[in-house]
Coordinates of C-alpha atoms and ligand atoms in Angstrom, one line a residue:
Chain A
X1 CA 0.0 0.0 0.0
X2 CA 3.0 2.2 -0.2
X3 CA 1.7 3.9 -3.4
X4 CA -0.9 5.6 -1.3
X5 CA 1.9 7.8 0.2
X6 CA 2.4 9.6 -3.1
X7 CA 0.4 12.8 -3.4
X8 CA -0.3 12.3 -7.1
X9 CA -1.6 8.8 -6.4
X10 CA -3.9 10.1 -3.7
X11 CA -5.3 12.7 -6.0
X12 CA -5.7 10.2 -8.9
X13 CA -7.6 7.8 -6.7
X14 CA -9.8 10.5 -5.2
X15 CA -10.5 11.7 -8.8
X16 CA -11.0 8.1 -9.9
X17 CA -13.6 7.4 -7.2
X18 CA -15.6 10.6 -8.0
X19 CA -15.7 9.9 -11.8
X20 CA -16.4 6.3 -11.2
X21 CA -19.6 7.2 -9.3
X22 CA -20.5 9.9 -11.8
X23 CA -20.0 7.8 -14.9
X24 CA -22.0 4.9 -13.5
X25 CA -24.9 7.1 -12.4
X26 CA -25.2 8.9 -15.7
X27 CA -24.1 6.0 -17.8
X28 CA -27.2 4.0 -17.0
X29 CA -29.3 6.7 -18.6
X30 CA -26.8 7.2 -21.4
X31 CA -27.2 3.6 -22.5
X32 CA -31.0 3.5 -22.0
X33 CA -31.4 6.7 -24.0
X34 CA -29.2 5.3 -26.8
X35 CA -26.7 8.0 -26.3
X36 CA -23.5 5.8 -26.2
X37 CA -22.3 7.2 -29.6
X38 CA -23.4 10.7 -28.7
X39 CA -21.3 10.6 -25.6
X40 CA -18.3 9.4 -27.7
X41 CA -18.9 12.4 -30.0
X42 CA -19.1 14.8 -27.1
X43 CA -15.9 13.6 -25.6
X44 CA -14.1 14.0 -29.0
X45 CA -15.3 17.6 -29.1
X46 CA -13.2 18.2 -26.0
X47 CA -10.1 17.9 -28.2
X48 CA -11.1 21.1 -30.0
X49 CA -11.7 22.8 -26.6
X50 CA -8.4 21.7 -25.2
X51 CA -6.5 22.8 -28.3
X52 CA -8.2 26.2 -28.1
X53 CA -7.3 26.5 -24.5
X54 CA -3.6 25.9 -25.3
X55 CA -3.7 28.4 -28.2
X56 CA -5.2 31.1 -26.1
X57 CA -3.2 30.2 -23.0
X58 CA -6.2 29.8 -20.8
X59 CA -7.6 27.0 -18.7
X60 CA -8.3 24.1 -21.0
X61 CA -10.9 22.5 -18.7
X62 CA -13.1 25.6 -19.1
X63 CA -12.7 25.7 -22.9
X64 CA -13.3 22.0 -23.1
X65 CA -16.5 22.4 -21.1
X66 CA -17.8 25.0 -23.4
X67 CA -17.0 22.8 -26.5
X68 CA -18.6 19.7 -25.1
X69 CA -21.8 21.3 -23.8
X70 CA -22.2 23.1 -27.1
X71 CA -21.8 20.0 -29.1
X72 CA -24.0 18.0 -26.8
X73 CA -26.8 20.5 -26.9
X74 CA -26.4 21.0 -30.7
X75 CA -26.7 17.3 -31.4
X76 CA -30.0 17.2 -29.3
X77 CA -31.4 20.2 -30.9
X78 CA -30.5 19.3 -34.5
X79 CA -31.9 15.8 -34.0
X80 CA -35.2 17.0 -32.6
X81 CA -35.7 19.7 -35.3
X82 CA -34.7 17.7 -38.4
X83 CA -35.1 14.3 -39.8
X84 CA -31.4 13.5 -39.3
X85 CA -30.6 10.8 -36.8
X86 CA -28.2 11.2 -33.9
X87 CA -25.4 9.1 -35.5
X88 CA -25.3 11.4 -38.5
X89 CA -25.3 14.6 -36.6
X90 CA -22.6 13.3 -34.2
X91 CA -20.5 12.1 -37.1
X92 CA -20.5 15.6 -38.5
X93 CA -20.0 17.5 -35.3
X94 CA -17.3 15.4 -33.8
X95 CA -15.2 15.3 -36.9
X96 CA -15.6 19.1 -37.3
X97 CA -14.5 19.8 -33.7
X98 CA -11.6 17.4 -34.0
X99 CA -10.6 19.2 -37.2
X100 CA -10.9 22.5 -35.4
X101 CA -8.6 21.1 -32.7
X102 CA -5.9 20.1 -35.2
X103 CA -6.3 23.5 -36.8
X104 CA -5.8 25.3 -33.5
X105 CA -2.8 23.1 -32.8
X106 CA -1.1 24.1 -36.0
X107 CA -1.1 27.7 -34.7
X108 CA 0.3 26.8 -31.3
X109 CA 4.0 27.1 -31.2
X110 CA 5.8 23.9 -30.0
X111 CA 2.7 22.3 -28.6
X112 CA 3.6 20.1 -25.6
X113 CA 3.3 16.3 -25.2
X114 CA 0.9 17.3 -22.5
X115 CA -1.8 17.2 -25.2
X116 CA -1.1 13.5 -25.5
X117 CA -2.0 12.9 -21.9
X118 CA -5.4 14.6 -22.6
X119 CA -6.0 12.0 -25.3
X120 CA -5.3 8.9 -23.3
X121 CA -5.4 10.0 -19.6
X122 CA -2.6 10.1 -17.0
X123 CA -2.4 9.4 -13.3
X124 CA 0.3 12.0 -12.9
X125 CA -1.9 14.7 -14.3
X126 CA -4.6 15.3 -11.6
X127 CA -4.2 18.6 -9.9
X128 CA -5.8 20.1 -6.8
X129 CA -7.8 22.3 -9.2
X130 CA -9.1 19.3 -11.1
X131 CA -10.3 17.8 -7.9
X132 CA -12.2 20.9 -6.9
X133 CA -13.8 21.2 -10.4
X134 CA -14.8 17.5 -10.3
X135 CA -16.2 17.8 -6.8
X136 CA -18.4 20.7 -8.0
X137 CA -19.6 19.2 -11.2
X138 CA -20.1 15.9 -9.4
X139 CA -22.2 17.4 -6.6
X140 CA -24.4 19.3 -9.1
X141 CA -24.8 16.3 -11.4
X142 CA -25.5 13.8 -8.6
X143 CA -28.0 16.2 -7.0
X144 CA -29.9 16.8 -10.3
X145 CA -30.0 13.1 -11.3
X146 CA -31.2 12.0 -7.9
X147 CA -33.7 14.9 -7.6
X148 CA -35.2 14.3 -11.0
X149 CA -34.7 10.5 -11.0
X150 CA -38.4 9.9 -11.6
X151 CA -38.6 12.4 -14.5
X152 CA -35.4 11.1 -16.1
X153 CA -36.8 7.6 -15.8
X154 CA -40.1 8.3 -17.4
X155 CA -38.7 10.5 -20.1
X156 CA -36.3 7.7 -21.0
X157 CA -38.9 5.0 -20.7
X158 CA -41.6 6.7 -22.8
X159 CA -40.9 10.2 -23.9
X160 CA -44.1 10.8 -25.8
X161 CA -46.4 9.8 -22.9
X162 CA -44.3 11.8 -20.5
X163 CA -44.7 14.8 -22.8
X164 CA -48.5 14.3 -23.0
X165 CA -48.7 14.3 -19.2
X166 CA -46.9 17.7 -19.1
X167 CA -43.4 16.6 -18.2
X168 CA -41.0 18.7 -20.3
X169 CA -39.3 15.7 -22.0
X170 CA -37.2 17.9 -24.3
X171 CA -36.0 20.2 -21.5
X172 CA -34.9 17.1 -19.6
X173 CA -33.1 15.8 -22.6
X174 CA -31.1 19.0 -22.9
X175 CA -30.4 19.1 -19.2
X176 CA -29.2 15.5 -19.2
X177 CA -27.0 16.0 -22.3
X178 CA -25.4 19.0 -20.7
X179 CA -24.7 17.0 -17.5
X180 CA -23.1 14.2 -19.6
X181 CA -20.9 16.8 -21.3
X182 CA -19.7 18.2 -18.0
X183 CA -19.0 14.7 -16.5
X184 CA -17.1 13.8 -19.7
X185 CA -14.9 16.9 -19.3
X186 CA -14.0 16.2 -15.7
X187 CA -13.3 12.5 -16.5
X188 CA -10.8 13.3 -19.3
X189 CA -7.9 14.0 -16.9
X190 CA -7.7 10.3 -15.8
X191 CA -9.4 8.4 -18.7
X192 CA -8.6 10.6 -21.7
X193 CA -10.6 12.0 -24.5
X194 CA -10.5 8.9 -26.7
X195 CA -11.6 6.5 -24.0
X196 CA -13.8 8.4 -21.6
X197 CA -17.1 7.3 -23.2
X198 CA -16.2 3.7 -22.6
X199 CA -16.3 4.4 -18.8
X200 CA -19.8 5.8 -19.2
X201 CA -21.0 2.8 -21.3
X202 CA -19.2 -0.3 -20.0
X203 CA -20.4 -0.4 -16.3
X204 CA -24.0 0.5 -17.3
X205 CA -24.1 -2.1 -20.1
X206 CA -22.7 -4.8 -17.8
X207 CA -25.3 -3.9 -15.2
X208 CA -28.2 -3.8 -17.6
X209 CA -27.4 -7.3 -18.8
X210 CA -27.8 -8.6 -15.3
X211 CA -30.0 -6.6 -13.0
X212 CA -33.8 -6.3 -13.5
X213 CA -34.7 -3.1 -11.7
X214 CA -33.4 0.5 -11.9
X215 CA -32.1 0.2 -8.3
X216 CA -30.3 -3.0 -9.1
X217 CA -28.8 -1.7 -12.3
X218 CA -27.6 1.5 -10.7
X219 CA -26.1 -0.3 -7.8
X220 CA -24.3 -2.8 -10.0
X221 CA -23.1 -0.1 -12.4
X222 CA -21.6 1.8 -9.5
X223 CA -19.8 -1.3 -8.3
X224 CA -18.4 -2.2 -11.7
X225 CA -17.5 1.4 -12.4
X226 CA -15.6 1.8 -9.1
X227 CA -13.7 -1.5 -9.5
X228 CA -12.7 -0.4 -13.0
X229 CA -11.6 3.1 -12.2
X230 CA -9.9 2.5 -8.9
X231 CA -8.5 -0.9 -9.9
X232 CA -7.4 0.5 -13.2
X233 CA -5.5 3.3 -11.6
X234 CA -3.7 1.0 -9.2
X235 CA -2.9 -1.4 -12.0
X236 CA -1.6 1.4 -14.2
X237 CA 0.7 2.4 -11.3
X238 CA 2.2 -1.0 -11.0
X239 CA 2.3 -1.9 -14.7
X240 CA 3.4 1.6 -15.7
X241 CA 0.7 1.8 -18.3
X242 CA -1.6 4.7 -19.3
X243 CA -4.4 5.0 -16.8
X244 CA -7.3 5.5 -19.3
X245 CA -6.4 2.4 -21.3
X246 CA -6.0 0.3 -18.1
X247 CA -9.3 1.4 -16.7
X248 CA -11.2 0.8 -19.9
X249 CA -9.6 -2.7 -20.4
X250 CA -10.5 -3.6 -16.9
X251 CA -14.1 -2.5 -17.5
X252 CA -14.2 -4.4 -20.8
X253 CA -12.8 -7.5 -19.1
X254 CA -15.6 -7.3 -16.5
X255 CA -18.2 -6.9 -19.3
X256 CA -16.8 -9.8 -21.2
X257 CA -16.5 -11.9 -18.0
X258 CA -20.1 -11.3 -17.2
X259 CA -21.0 -13.4 -20.2
X260 CA -19.3 -16.4 -18.6
X261 CA -21.6 -16.3 -15.6
X262 CA -24.7 -14.8 -17.0
X263 CA -25.7 -15.6 -20.5
X264 CA -29.5 -15.2 -20.8
X265 CA -31.2 -12.3 -22.7
Chain B
X1 CA -77.2 20.6 -20.1
X2 CA -74.2 18.3 -19.4
X3 CA -70.9 20.2 -19.5
X4 CA -68.5 19.4 -22.3
X5 CA -65.4 17.4 -21.6
X6 CA -63.9 17.8 -25.1
X7 CA -64.8 20.3 -27.7
X8 CA -63.2 20.2 -31.1
X9 CA -64.1 23.1 -33.2
X10 CA -63.4 23.4 -37.0
X11 CA -60.0 21.7 -36.6
X12 CA -57.9 21.1 -39.7
X13 CA -54.5 19.5 -39.6
X14 CA -51.8 18.8 -42.1
X15 CA -48.5 17.0 -42.0
X16 CA -46.2 19.0 -44.3
X17 CA -48.7 19.4 -47.2
X18 CA -51.0 16.5 -46.8
X19 CA -54.4 17.5 -45.3
X20 CA -55.3 14.8 -42.8
X21 CA -58.1 16.4 -40.9
X22 CA -60.5 18.9 -42.5
X23 CA -62.8 21.2 -40.5
X24 CA -63.5 18.6 -37.8
X25 CA -66.1 19.6 -35.2
X26 CA -66.8 17.2 -32.4
X27 CA -68.2 17.6 -28.9
X28 CA -67.9 15.0 -26.2
X29 CA -70.0 15.5 -23.1
X30 CA -68.7 14.8 -19.6
X31 CA -69.3 11.1 -18.8
X32 CA -69.8 10.2 -22.5
X33 CA -68.3 7.0 -23.8
X34 CA -67.4 7.8 -27.4
X35 CA -66.1 5.3 -29.9
X36 CA -64.0 6.8 -32.7
X37 CA -64.0 4.7 -35.8
X38 CA -62.7 5.1 -39.4
X39 CA -60.4 3.3 -41.9
X40 CA -56.6 3.2 -41.6
X41 CA -55.2 6.6 -42.2
X42 CA -58.4 8.4 -41.5
X43 CA -56.8 10.7 -38.9
X44 CA -58.0 9.1 -35.7
X45 CA -54.6 9.0 -34.0
X46 CA -53.8 12.5 -35.3
X47 CA -57.0 13.8 -33.7
X48 CA -56.2 12.2 -30.3
X49 CA -52.7 13.6 -30.5
X50 CA -54.1 17.0 -31.1
X51 CA -56.4 16.6 -28.1
X52 CA -53.3 15.5 -26.0
X53 CA -51.3 18.5 -27.2
X54 CA -48.7 16.3 -28.8
X55 CA -49.1 17.9 -32.2
X56 CA -49.3 21.7 -32.7
X57 CA -52.8 23.0 -33.3
X58 CA -52.8 25.6 -36.1
X59 CA -56.3 25.7 -37.5
X60 CA -59.4 25.6 -35.3
X61 CA -59.7 25.2 -31.5
X62 CA -59.8 22.4 -29.0
X63 CA -60.9 22.9 -25.4
X64 CA -60.8 20.3 -22.7
X65 CA -63.0 20.9 -19.7
X66 CA -63.4 24.4 -21.1
X67 CA -59.7 25.1 -21.1
X68 CA -57.8 25.6 -24.4
X69 CA -55.6 22.6 -25.1
X70 CA -52.5 24.9 -25.3
X71 CA -53.1 26.1 -21.8
X72 CA -54.0 22.9 -19.9
X73 CA -51.4 23.1 -17.2
X74 CA -52.5 21.1 -14.1
X75 CA -55.5 19.6 -16.0
X76 CA -53.0 17.5 -18.0
X77 CA -52.7 15.1 -15.0
X78 CA -56.4 14.4 -15.3
X79 CA -56.1 12.9 -18.8
X80 CA -55.1 9.3 -19.2
X81 CA -54.2 7.7 -22.5
X82 CA -52.9 4.7 -24.3
X83 CA -51.1 5.7 -27.4
X84 CA -51.0 3.6 -30.5
X85 CA -47.6 2.1 -31.5
X86 CA -46.1 3.6 -28.4
X87 CA -42.4 4.5 -28.2
X88 CA -41.7 2.6 -25.0
X89 CA -38.3 1.1 -24.5
X90 CA -39.1 -2.5 -24.0
X91 CA -35.8 -3.3 -22.4
X92 CA -36.0 -0.7 -19.7
X93 CA -35.2 -2.4 -16.4
X94 CA -38.5 -1.8 -14.7
X95 CA -41.2 -4.1 -13.2
X96 CA -44.9 -4.1 -14.1
X97 CA -45.9 -2.4 -10.9
X98 CA -43.2 0.3 -11.2
X99 CA -44.2 0.9 -14.7
X100 CA -47.8 1.5 -13.7
X101 CA -46.7 3.8 -11.0
X102 CA -45.1 6.1 -13.6
X103 CA -48.7 7.0 -14.5
X104 CA -48.9 8.7 -11.1
X105 CA -45.8 10.8 -11.6
X106 CA -47.7 13.9 -12.8
X107 CA -49.8 13.8 -9.7
X108 CA -46.8 13.2 -7.4
X109 CA -44.9 16.2 -8.7
X110 CA -41.3 16.7 -9.7
X111 CA -38.6 15.8 -7.3
X112 CA -41.0 14.2 -4.9
X113 CA -41.4 10.6 -3.8
X114 CA -44.5 8.4 -4.3
X115 CA -46.9 8.4 -1.3
X116 CA -49.0 5.6 0.2
X117 CA -52.0 6.6 -1.9
X118 CA -50.0 6.2 -5.0
X119 CA -49.0 2.6 -4.2
X120 CA -52.7 1.9 -3.2
X121 CA -53.8 3.2 -6.6
X122 CA -51.4 0.9 -8.3
X123 CA -52.6 -2.0 -6.2
X124 CA -56.2 -1.4 -7.1
X125 CA -55.6 -1.0 -10.8
X126 CA -53.4 -4.1 -11.0
X127 CA -56.3 -6.3 -9.9
X128 CA -58.7 -4.5 -12.2
X129 CA -56.7 -5.4 -15.3
X130 CA -55.8 -8.9 -13.8
X131 CA -52.1 -8.3 -13.7
X132 CA -51.5 -8.8 -10.0
X133 CA -49.7 -12.1 -10.5
X134 CA -47.3 -10.5 -12.9
X135 CA -46.7 -7.4 -10.8
X136 CA -43.0 -8.0 -10.2
X137 CA -42.0 -9.2 -13.6
X138 CA -39.8 -7.1 -15.8
X139 CA -41.9 -5.5 -18.5
X140 CA -39.8 -7.2 -21.3
X141 CA -41.2 -10.5 -20.2
X142 CA -44.9 -9.7 -20.9
X143 CA -46.9 -11.1 -23.8
X144 CA -48.5 -8.6 -26.3
X145 CA -51.8 -8.8 -24.6
X146 CA -50.4 -8.4 -21.1
X147 CA -48.4 -5.5 -22.3
X148 CA -51.5 -3.8 -23.6
X149 CA -53.3 -4.3 -20.3
X150 CA -50.3 -2.8 -18.5
X151 CA -50.6 0.3 -20.7
X152 CA -54.3 0.6 -19.9
X153 CA -53.5 0.2 -16.2
X154 CA -51.0 3.0 -16.4
X155 CA -53.6 5.2 -18.0
X156 CA -56.1 4.4 -15.3
X157 CA -53.9 4.7 -12.3
X158 CA -54.1 8.5 -12.2
X159 CA -57.9 8.2 -11.9
X160 CA -58.3 10.5 -15.0
X161 CA -61.5 12.5 -15.8
X162 CA -60.8 12.0 -19.4
X163 CA -59.5 8.7 -20.9
X164 CA -58.2 8.5 -24.5
X165 CA -57.5 5.0 -25.8
X166 CA -56.0 4.4 -29.2
X167 CA -56.9 0.8 -30.2
X168 CA -56.4 -0.5 -26.7
X169 CA -57.7 -4.0 -27.6
X170 CA -55.1 -4.7 -30.3
X171 CA -53.4 -8.0 -29.3
X172 CA -55.9 -8.6 -26.5
X173 CA -57.9 -11.9 -26.8
X174 CA -61.7 -11.7 -27.1
X175 CA -62.2 -12.4 -23.4
X176 CA -59.6 -9.9 -22.4
X177 CA -61.1 -7.2 -24.6
X178 CA -64.6 -7.9 -23.2
X179 CA -63.3 -7.5 -19.7
X180 CA -61.5 -4.3 -20.7
X181 CA -64.7 -2.8 -22.1
X182 CA -66.6 -3.9 -19.0
X183 CA -64.0 -2.1 -17.0
X184 CA -64.5 1.0 -19.1
X185 CA -68.2 0.8 -18.3
X186 CA -67.6 0.8 -14.6
X187 CA -65.5 3.9 -15.1
X188 CA -68.3 5.6 -17.0
X189 CA -70.4 5.1 -13.9
X190 CA -67.9 7.2 -12.1
X191 CA -68.5 10.0 -14.8
X192 CA -65.2 9.4 -16.6
X193 CA -65.3 10.6 -20.2
X194 CA -63.9 7.9 -22.5
X195 CA -62.8 8.1 -26.1
X196 CA -61.8 4.8 -27.6
X197 CA -60.4 4.3 -31.1
X198 CA -61.3 0.9 -32.4
X199 CA -61.7 -1.1 -35.5
X200 CA -64.0 -3.6 -33.8
X201 CA -67.0 -1.6 -34.9
X202 CA -69.4 -4.4 -33.9
X203 CA -68.0 -4.9 -30.5
X204 CA -67.5 -1.3 -29.6
X205 CA -71.1 -0.5 -30.7
X206 CA -72.4 -2.6 -27.8
X207 CA -70.6 -0.5 -25.2
X208 CA -70.3 3.0 -26.5
X209 CA -72.9 5.8 -25.9
X210 CA -72.0 7.4 -29.2
X211 CA -69.9 6.6 -32.3
X212 CA -68.0 9.2 -34.3
X213 CA -67.0 8.2 -37.8
X214 CA -63.9 10.0 -39.1
X215 CA -62.5 9.9 -42.5
X216 CA -60.5 13.1 -42.8
X217 CA -63.8 14.9 -42.2
X218 CA -66.3 13.9 -39.5
X219 CA -68.8 11.7 -41.3
X220 CA -71.2 11.4 -38.4
X221 CA -71.5 11.4 -34.6
X222 CA -74.5 9.7 -33.2
X223 CA -75.9 6.8 -31.1
X224 CA -74.6 3.4 -32.3
X225 CA -77.9 2.2 -33.8
X226 CA -78.1 5.3 -36.0
X227 CA -74.5 5.2 -37.1
X228 CA -74.3 1.5 -37.9
X229 CA -76.2 1.6 -41.1
X230 CA -75.1 0.5 -44.5
X231 CA -74.9 4.1 -45.7
X232 CA -72.5 5.6 -43.2
X233 CA -70.3 2.5 -43.4
X234 CA -70.2 2.7 -47.1
X235 CA -69.1 6.3 -47.0
X236 CA -66.4 5.3 -44.6
X237 CA -65.0 2.1 -45.9
X238 CA -66.2 2.0 -49.4
X239 CA -68.7 -0.2 -51.3
X240 CA -66.9 -3.5 -50.6
X241 CA -68.0 -3.5 -47.0
X242 CA -71.1 -5.2 -45.8
X243 CA -72.7 -5.2 -42.4
X244 CA -75.0 -7.8 -40.9
X245 CA -76.4 -8.9 -37.6
X246 CA -75.7 -12.4 -36.5
X247 CA -77.5 -13.2 -33.3
X248 CA -76.7 -10.4 -31.0
X249 CA -73.4 -9.4 -32.4
X250 CA -73.2 -7.1 -35.4
X251 CA -70.5 -7.9 -38.0
X252 CA -68.6 -6.1 -40.6
X253 CA -67.1 -8.0 -43.5
X254 CA -65.3 -7.2 -46.7
X255 CA -67.1 -8.6 -49.7
X256 CA -65.0 -10.7 -52.1
X257 CA -64.8 -8.9 -55.4
X258 CA -66.0 -11.0 -58.3
X259 CA -62.6 -11.0 -60.0
X260 CA -61.0 -12.2 -56.8
X261 CA -59.1 -8.9 -56.7
X262 CA -59.2 -6.8 -53.6
X263 CA -59.4 -3.0 -54.0
X264 CA -57.2 -1.4 -51.4
X265 CA -56.6 2.2 -52.4
X266 CA -54.3 4.3 -50.3
X267 CA -55.4 7.9 -50.0
X268 CA -52.6 10.4 -50.7
Ligands
LIG1 N1 -45.8 11.9 -38.7 C1 -46.4 11.9 -39.8 N2 -45.9 12.5 -40.9 C2 -46.6 12.6 -42.1 N3 -47.8 12.0 -42.3 C3 -48.3 11.3 -41.3 C4 -47.7 11.2 -40.0 N4 -48.5 10.5 -39.2 C5 -49.6 10.2 -39.9 N5 -49.5 10.6 -41.1 C6 -50.5 10.5 -42.2 O1 -51.7 11.1 -41.7 C7 -52.8 10.3 -42.1 C8 -53.6 10.0 -40.8 O2 -52.8 9.2 -39.9 P1 -53.4 8.7 -38.5 O3 -52.3 8.0 -37.8 O4 -54.1 9.8 -37.8 O5 -54.5 7.6 -39.0 P2 -55.4 6.7 -38.2 O6 -56.8 7.0 -38.4 O7 -55.0 6.6 -36.7 O8 -55.1 5.3 -38.9 P3 -54.9 3.8 -38.2 O9 -56.3 3.2 -38.2 O10 -54.1 3.1 -39.3 O11 -54.3 3.9 -36.9 C9 -52.3 9.0 -42.7 O12 -52.5 9.2 -44.1 C10 -50.8 9.0 -42.4 O13 -50.1 8.5 -43.6
LIG2 MG1 -54.2 5.3 -35.5

């Protein structure tokens, strides 16, 4: 347990625990609302934001948040107001924002390898500031999801009927997408832009295969998510591997392993 | 005079350019059990969606309990409905009783937890639709008919003053559909206004107070015995349809055309 003595490791684990909880909690709704690919698109948009932050020399977390929330909300609005499906809109927007990122990078003199750690995540990277931002975003997201759990459930289960009964299904969709965007941004430090959506999807998908009620699914997703994020961080310390890849591979291993014990459906 | 539950006044509706409803005027009294019939594509579902406020009303007016449909507010929680071809995610991890409970959500209010009376309402409605033994099954394990009964239960659980059912007996066996209509009759005793869309003209005629025939325009709205005549049905379904009484139950059949060819025109 000597690794716990290192400050960077303490910060990484604390961050890992927070994003583990957040990704599980939101991930269940992400999967049930068929937003897995949208969440991947949103996370890639962070690349444009991070590159812009570097170019302007301002805090990249803030620029990434702006990019991700904008892309998330745009996808929702364009899909609702046109006949285009989400996968098409995401395909367009995420390629555009990635291109924008590369464009910004070309203007940034001697861009640092640091950018690479944003792509794949790093346990060395978590700062005090990151922890504070994650704690804030986490508290707000957790509060909103728990407070509106009923409404999120019913707008996910049957949006048209929810709308007819006066529940603003569209407003909840925008709110939820924005929350997903924020949680993605705070998770990027540890898991990385390329891999973050897997942490949203894997624990929820594993839990949905096995549990039969929302309570059961949420509880199981939390367990799988925390094992993946904390276990992945500790493994990446000992194996000297990138944290994001280690976390995602552990999550994927649990997902695959669940087929050995639980095959029906 | 009995107050009106629903008043549809000169309503026209088009999807893009296609005119689907034309100058429809229809009044449903409080406590009335109305059957809405008409061929496929006649605009029945469209009319229900307009009444529910799910489609934007541009021409004409609709009032529900004397309130314009655009400004229903709280009144929305007093409308129950079963939509046709619903958009429900069948693989959602939820049990039958939890699903039915979602019908109470508008009454419970945002950010609040269900109360004892909400669970009691679920309990009562479960036994009414004979789903009590299946209450803790995940919804994905239900058969088509059980699924349909669960939707009806969700519509009933909020004890609505107005109930809209779009082909609720699809996939329900004859006995189940009879027991559903009997259930609707008991609700009418309690002054619930009921609008049912159905293609079982013969069956529904035995239960409804009035029948409205829709085929883009409102063809008629009257007591069943007046409506079920060769003339109106011909206007609605075309010449190939015949209607006869067999014992107590009226039937509608499609006549075989002499050339063994079936006309089945789709209206543009
Ligand atoms: N979303 C839509 N966009 C365009 N046209 C539509 C849409 N929904 C329905 N229509 C058209 O409007 C007409 C009326 O449809 P509606 O669903 O109201 O019919 P219906 O009377 O309920 O028929 P059914 O008995 O088959 O349920 C049909 O011709 C249909 O093709
Ligand atoms: Mg219909």
